[in-house]
CSV table of C-alpha atoms and ligand atoms in Angstrom, one decimal:
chain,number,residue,atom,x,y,z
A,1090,UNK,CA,91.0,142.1,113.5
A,1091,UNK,CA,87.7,140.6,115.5
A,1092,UNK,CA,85.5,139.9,112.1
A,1093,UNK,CA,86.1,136.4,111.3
A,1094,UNK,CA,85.0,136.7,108.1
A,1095,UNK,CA,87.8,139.1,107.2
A,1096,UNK,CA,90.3,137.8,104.6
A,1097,UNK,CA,90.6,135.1,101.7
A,1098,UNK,CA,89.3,131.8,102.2
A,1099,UNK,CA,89.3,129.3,99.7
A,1100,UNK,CA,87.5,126.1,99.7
A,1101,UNK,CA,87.3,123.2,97.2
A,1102,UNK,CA,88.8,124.9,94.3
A,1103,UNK,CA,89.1,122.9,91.3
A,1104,UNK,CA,90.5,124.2,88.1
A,1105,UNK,CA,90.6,122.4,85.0
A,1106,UNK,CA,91.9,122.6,80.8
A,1107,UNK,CA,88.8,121.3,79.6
A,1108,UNK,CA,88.4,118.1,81.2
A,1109,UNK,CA,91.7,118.3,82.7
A,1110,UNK,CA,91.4,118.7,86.3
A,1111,UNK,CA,95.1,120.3,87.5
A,1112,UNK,CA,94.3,121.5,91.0
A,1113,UNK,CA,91.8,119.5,92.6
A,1114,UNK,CA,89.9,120.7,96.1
A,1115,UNK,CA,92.1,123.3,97.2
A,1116,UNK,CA,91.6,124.9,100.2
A,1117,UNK,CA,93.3,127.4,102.2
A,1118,UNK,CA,92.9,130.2,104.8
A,1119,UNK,CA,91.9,132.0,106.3
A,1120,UNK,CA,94.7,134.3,104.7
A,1121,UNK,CA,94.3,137.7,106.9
A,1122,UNK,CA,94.3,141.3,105.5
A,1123,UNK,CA,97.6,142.8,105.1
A,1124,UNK,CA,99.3,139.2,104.7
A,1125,UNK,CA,101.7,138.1,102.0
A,1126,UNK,CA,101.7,134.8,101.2
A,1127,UNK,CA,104.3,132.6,99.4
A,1128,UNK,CA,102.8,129.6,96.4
A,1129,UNK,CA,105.6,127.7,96.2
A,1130,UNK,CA,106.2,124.1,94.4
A,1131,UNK,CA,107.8,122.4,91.9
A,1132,UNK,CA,107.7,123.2,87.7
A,1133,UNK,CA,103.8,121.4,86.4
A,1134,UNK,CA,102.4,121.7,90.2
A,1135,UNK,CA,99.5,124.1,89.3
A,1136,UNK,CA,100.8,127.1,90.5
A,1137,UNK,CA,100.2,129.1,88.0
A,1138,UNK,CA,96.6,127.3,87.0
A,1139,UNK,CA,95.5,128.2,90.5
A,1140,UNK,CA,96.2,131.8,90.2
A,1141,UNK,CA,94.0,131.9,87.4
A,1142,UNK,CA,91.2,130.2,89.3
A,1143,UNK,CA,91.1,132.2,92.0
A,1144,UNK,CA,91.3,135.2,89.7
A,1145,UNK,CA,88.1,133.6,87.7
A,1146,UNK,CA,89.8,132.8,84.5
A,1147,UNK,CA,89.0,129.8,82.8
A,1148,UNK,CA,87.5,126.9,84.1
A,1149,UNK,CA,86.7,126.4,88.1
A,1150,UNK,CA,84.5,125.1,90.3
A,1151,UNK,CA,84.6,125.7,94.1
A,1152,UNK,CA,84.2,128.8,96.5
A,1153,UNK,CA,86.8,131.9,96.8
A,1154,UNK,CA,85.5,133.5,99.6
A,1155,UNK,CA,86.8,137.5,100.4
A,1156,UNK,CA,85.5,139.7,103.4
A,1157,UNK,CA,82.8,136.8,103.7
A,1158,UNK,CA,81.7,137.2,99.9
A,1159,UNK,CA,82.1,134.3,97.6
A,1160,UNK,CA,83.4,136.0,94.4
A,1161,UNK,CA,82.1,133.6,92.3
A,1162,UNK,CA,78.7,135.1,92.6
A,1163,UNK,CA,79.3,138.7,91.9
A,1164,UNK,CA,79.4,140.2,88.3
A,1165,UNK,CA,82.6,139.9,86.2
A,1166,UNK,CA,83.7,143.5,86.6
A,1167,UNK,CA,83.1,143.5,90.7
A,1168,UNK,CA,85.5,140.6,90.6
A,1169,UNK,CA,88.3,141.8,88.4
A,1170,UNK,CA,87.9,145.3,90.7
A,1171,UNK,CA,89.0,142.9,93.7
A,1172,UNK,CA,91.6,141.1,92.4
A,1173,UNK,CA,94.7,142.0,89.9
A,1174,UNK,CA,96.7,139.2,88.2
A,1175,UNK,CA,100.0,140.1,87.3
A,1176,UNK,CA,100.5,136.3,85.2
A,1177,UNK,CA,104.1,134.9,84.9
A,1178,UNK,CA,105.0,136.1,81.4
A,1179,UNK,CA,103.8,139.0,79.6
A,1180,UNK,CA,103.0,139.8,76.6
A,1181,UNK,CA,105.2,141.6,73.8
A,1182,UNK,CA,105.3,145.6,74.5
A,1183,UNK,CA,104.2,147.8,72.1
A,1184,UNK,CA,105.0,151.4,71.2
A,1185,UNK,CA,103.1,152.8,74.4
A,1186,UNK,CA,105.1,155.1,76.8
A,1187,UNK,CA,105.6,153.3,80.0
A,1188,UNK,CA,103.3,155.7,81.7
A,1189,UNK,CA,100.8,155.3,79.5
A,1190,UNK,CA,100.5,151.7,79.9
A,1191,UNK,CA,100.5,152.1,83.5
A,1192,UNK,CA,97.5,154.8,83.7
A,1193,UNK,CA,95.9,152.3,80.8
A,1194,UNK,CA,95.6,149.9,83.3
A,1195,UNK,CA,93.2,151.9,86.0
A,1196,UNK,CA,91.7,154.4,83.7
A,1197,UNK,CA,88.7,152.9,83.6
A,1198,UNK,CA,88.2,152.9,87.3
A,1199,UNK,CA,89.2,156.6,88.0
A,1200,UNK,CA,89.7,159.8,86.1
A,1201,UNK,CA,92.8,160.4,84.0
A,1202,UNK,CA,94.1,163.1,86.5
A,1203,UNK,CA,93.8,160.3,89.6
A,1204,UNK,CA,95.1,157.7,87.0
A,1205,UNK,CA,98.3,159.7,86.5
A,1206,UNK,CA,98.9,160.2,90.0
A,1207,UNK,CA,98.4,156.0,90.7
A,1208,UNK,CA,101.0,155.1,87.7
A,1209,UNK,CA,103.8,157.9,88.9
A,1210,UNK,CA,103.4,157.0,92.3
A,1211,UNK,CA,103.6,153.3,91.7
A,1212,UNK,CA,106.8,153.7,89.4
A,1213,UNK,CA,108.4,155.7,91.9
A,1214,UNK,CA,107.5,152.7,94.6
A,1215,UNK,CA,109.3,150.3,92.1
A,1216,UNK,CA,111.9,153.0,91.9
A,1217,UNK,CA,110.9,152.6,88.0
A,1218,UNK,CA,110.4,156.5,87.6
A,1219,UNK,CA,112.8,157.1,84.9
A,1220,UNK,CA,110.7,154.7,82.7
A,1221,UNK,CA,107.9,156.5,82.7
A,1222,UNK,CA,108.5,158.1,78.8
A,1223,UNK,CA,109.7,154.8,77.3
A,1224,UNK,CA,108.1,152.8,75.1
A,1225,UNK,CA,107.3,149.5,76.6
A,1226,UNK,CA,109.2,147.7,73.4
A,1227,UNK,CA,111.9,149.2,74.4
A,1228,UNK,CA,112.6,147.9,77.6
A,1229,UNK,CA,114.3,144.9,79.4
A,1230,UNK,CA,113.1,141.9,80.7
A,1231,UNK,CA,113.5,143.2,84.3
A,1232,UNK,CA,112.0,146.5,83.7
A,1233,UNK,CA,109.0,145.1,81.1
A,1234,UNK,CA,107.9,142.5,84.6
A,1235,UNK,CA,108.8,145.7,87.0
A,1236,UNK,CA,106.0,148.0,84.6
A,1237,UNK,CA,104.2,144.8,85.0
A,1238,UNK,CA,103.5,144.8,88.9
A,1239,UNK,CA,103.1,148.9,88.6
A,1240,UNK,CA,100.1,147.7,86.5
A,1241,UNK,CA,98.8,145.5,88.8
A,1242,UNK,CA,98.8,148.0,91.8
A,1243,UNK,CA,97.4,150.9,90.2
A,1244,UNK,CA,94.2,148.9,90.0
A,1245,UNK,CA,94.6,148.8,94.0
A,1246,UNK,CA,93.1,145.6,94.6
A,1247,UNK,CA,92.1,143.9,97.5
A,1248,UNK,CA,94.1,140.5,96.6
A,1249,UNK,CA,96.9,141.0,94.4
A,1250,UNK,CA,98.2,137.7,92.6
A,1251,UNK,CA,101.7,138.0,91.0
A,1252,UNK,CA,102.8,135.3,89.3
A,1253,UNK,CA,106.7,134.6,89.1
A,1254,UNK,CA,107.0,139.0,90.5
A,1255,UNK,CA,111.2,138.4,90.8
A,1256,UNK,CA,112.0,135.8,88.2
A,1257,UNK,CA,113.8,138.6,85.7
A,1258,UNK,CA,115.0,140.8,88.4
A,1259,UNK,CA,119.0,141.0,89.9
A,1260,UNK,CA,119.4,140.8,93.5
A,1261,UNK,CA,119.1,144.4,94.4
A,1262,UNK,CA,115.9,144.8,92.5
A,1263,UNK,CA,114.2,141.4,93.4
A,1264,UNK,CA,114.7,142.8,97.6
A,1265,UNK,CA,113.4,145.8,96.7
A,1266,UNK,CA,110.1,144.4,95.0
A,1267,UNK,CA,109.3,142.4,97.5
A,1268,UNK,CA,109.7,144.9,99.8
A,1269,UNK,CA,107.2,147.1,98.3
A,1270,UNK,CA,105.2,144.6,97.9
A,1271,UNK,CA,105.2,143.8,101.8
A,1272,UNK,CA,105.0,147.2,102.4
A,1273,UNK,CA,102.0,147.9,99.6
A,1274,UNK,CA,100.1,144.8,101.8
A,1275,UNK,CA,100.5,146.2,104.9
A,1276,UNK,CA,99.4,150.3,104.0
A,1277,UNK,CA,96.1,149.0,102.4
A,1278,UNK,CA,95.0,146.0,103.7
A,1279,UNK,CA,95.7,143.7,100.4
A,1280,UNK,CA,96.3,140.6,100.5
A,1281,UNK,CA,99.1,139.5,97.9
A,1282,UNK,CA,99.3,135.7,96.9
A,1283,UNK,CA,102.6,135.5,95.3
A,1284,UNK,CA,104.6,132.5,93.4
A,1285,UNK,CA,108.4,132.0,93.9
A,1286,UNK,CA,110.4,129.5,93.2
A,1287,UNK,CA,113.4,131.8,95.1
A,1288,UNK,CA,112.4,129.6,98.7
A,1289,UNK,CA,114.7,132.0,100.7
A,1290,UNK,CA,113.3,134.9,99.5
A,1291,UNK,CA,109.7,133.6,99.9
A,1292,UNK,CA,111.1,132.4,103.7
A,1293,UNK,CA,112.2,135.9,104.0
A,1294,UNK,CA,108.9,137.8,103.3
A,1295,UNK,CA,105.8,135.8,103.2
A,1296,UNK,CA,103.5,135.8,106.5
A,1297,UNK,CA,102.9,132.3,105.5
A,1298,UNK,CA,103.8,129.7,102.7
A,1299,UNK,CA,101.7,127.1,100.8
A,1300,UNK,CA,103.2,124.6,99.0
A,1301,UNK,CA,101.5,122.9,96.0
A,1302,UNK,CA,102.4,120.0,94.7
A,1303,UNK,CA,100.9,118.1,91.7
A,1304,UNK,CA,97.7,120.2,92.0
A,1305,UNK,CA,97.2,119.4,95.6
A,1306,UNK,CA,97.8,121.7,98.6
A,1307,UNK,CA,100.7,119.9,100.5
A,1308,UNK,CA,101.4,122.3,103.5
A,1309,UNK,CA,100.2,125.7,104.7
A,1310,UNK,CA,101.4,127.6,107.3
A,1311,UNK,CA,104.8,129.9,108.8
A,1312,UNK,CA,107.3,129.9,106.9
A,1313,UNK,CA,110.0,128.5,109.7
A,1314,UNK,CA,107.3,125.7,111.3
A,1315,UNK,CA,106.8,124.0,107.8
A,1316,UNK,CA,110.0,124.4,105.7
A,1317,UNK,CA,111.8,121.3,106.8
A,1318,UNK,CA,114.9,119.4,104.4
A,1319,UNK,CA,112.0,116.6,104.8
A,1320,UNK,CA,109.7,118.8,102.9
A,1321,UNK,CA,112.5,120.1,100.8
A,1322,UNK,CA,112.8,116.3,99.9
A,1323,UNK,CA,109.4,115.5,99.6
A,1324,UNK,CA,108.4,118.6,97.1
A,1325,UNK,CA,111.5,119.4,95.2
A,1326,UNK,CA,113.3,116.1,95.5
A,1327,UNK,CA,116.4,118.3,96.2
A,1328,UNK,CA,118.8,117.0,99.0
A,1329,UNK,CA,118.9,120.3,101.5
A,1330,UNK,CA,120.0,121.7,104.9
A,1331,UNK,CA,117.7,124.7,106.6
A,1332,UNK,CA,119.8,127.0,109.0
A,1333,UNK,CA,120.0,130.0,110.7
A,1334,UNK,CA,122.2,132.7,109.2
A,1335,UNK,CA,124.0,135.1,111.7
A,1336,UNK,CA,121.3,137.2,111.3
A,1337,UNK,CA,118.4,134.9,112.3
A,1338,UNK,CA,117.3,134.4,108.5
A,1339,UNK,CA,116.6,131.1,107.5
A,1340,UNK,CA,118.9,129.6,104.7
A,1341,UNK,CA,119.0,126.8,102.6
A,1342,UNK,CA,122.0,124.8,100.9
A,1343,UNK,CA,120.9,122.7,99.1
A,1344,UNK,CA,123.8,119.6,98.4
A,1345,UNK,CA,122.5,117.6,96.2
A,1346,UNK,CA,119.2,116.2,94.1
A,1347,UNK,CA,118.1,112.9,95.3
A,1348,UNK,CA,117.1,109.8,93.1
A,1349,UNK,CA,113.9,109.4,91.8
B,365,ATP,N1,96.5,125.9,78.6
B,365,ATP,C1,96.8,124.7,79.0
B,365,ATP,N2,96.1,123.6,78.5
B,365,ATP,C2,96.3,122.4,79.0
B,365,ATP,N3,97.1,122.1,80.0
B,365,ATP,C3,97.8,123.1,80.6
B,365,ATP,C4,97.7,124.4,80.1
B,365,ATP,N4,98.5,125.2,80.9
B,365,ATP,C5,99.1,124.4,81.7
B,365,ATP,N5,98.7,123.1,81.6
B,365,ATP,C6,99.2,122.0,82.4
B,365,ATP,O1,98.8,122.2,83.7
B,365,ATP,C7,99.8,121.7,84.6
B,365,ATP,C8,100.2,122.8,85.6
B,365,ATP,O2,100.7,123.9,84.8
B,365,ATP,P1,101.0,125.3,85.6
B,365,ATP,O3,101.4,126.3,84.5
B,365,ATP,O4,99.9,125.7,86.4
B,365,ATP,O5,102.2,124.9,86.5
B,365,ATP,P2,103.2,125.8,87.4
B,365,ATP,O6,103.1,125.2,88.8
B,365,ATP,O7,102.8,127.2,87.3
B,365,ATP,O8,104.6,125.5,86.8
B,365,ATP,P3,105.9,126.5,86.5
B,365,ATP,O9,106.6,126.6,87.8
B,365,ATP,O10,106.7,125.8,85.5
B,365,ATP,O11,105.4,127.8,86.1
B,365,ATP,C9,101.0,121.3,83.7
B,365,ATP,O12,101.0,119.9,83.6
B,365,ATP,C10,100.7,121.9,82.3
B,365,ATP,O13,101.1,121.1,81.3
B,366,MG,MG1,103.7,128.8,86.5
């Protein structure tokens, strides 16, 4: 792509709990089109905080700049069209059907016809179809955070934010999410910001990683040119080895925690 101003770039964000500043002059990019990127860091970094700043919730100050448009300056509603939060735990179901939910979740950007189509489709992405008539208290922790994503790509945004996407999935299902999510970014262009504390599996999808770490950006950049046991050390305080696998895929054993 030849228009530098295409892409997320975010400069000096600061987001605060009142006067609690958590992530202080964060910037990053820019993160192209079509890219996944990994937030990773410890429990407390500001992971989660900084989702909800780029997202415009709550308190922040700071530019989060898309296609050369600083989102804080458009309305509300043009902002939430741009970007989905899917946040890290959700909130208790209630006797909705599945699809339902789904559809509630873009209805009020497209007709119910188009909405029905978006929230079957996007189950059957998840390979979540046979959900569709449940009733969202019904279901499991996996399945309640897998109708969770389905909600936040109906909406089809431009930068999609998921917060923990894989924390209550098994193995099978936490490959095939990020898979569809890597697939998802490259078919339209979105740009997916996505916070995992699974380091391999952010190693073996994001485009790039950024690593946070007591609300400041520590590192940002490939995956295999930043992920050192040095950084491993420095961020998790974990003792660790990074290899190659037989199949080229970066691994980590981690041996031991180290001393504080
Ligand atoms: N609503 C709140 N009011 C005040 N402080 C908060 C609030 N939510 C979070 N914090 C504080 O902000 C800091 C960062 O929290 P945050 O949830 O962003 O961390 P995180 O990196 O997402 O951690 P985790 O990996 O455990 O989800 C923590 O010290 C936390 O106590
Ligand atoms: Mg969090």
């Amino acid at each position: 792509m030849t228009d530098d101003k295409a892409g997320l770039v975010i400069r000096g964000l600061t987001v605060a709990y009142g006067r609690k500043k958590i992530v202080r002059s964060f910037s990053l990019g820019p993160v192209p089109r079509g890219e996944v990127l990994a937030l990773l860091g410890p429990n407390a970094a500001g992971k989660s905080t900084l989702l909800r700043g780029i997202a415009g919730l709550g308190s922040a100050s700071g530019q989060v700049v898309f296609d050369g448009v600083d989102l804080a300056r458009l309305p509300r509603v043009e902002r939430a069209k741009r970007i989905a939060y899917m946040p890290q735990s959700q909130p208790p179901g209630i006797r909705l059907a599945v699809i339902e939910a789904v559809m509630s979740a873009c209805s009020g950007m497209i007709g119910r016809q188009a909405a029905m189509r978006e929230a079957y489709d996007a189950l059957a992405r998840l390979g979540a179809d046979e959900l569709a008539m449940l009733p969202l208290s019904e279901l499991s922790g996996g399945q309640r955070q897998i109708v969770a994503l389905a909600q936040a790509i109906v909406r089809r945004p431009e930068i999609l934010m998921l917060d923990e996407p894989t924390s209550a999935l098994d193995l099978k299902h936490q490959i095939h999410v990020m898979e569809c999510t890597t697939a998802l970014a490259r078919e339209r262009g979105t740009i997916v910001i996505a916070v995992l504390h699974d380091v391999p599996l952010a190693l073996r999808y994001a485009d790039s990683v950024a690593v946070l770490k007591d609300g400041s950006l520590k590192v940002h950049g490939r995956a295999e040119e930043i992920v050192t046991p040095q950084l491993l050390a420095d961020v998790y305080g974990i003792e660790a080895r990074v290899e190659r696998c037989s199949l080229g895929r970066i691994q980590i054993m981690v041996d031991g925690t180290l001393s504080r």
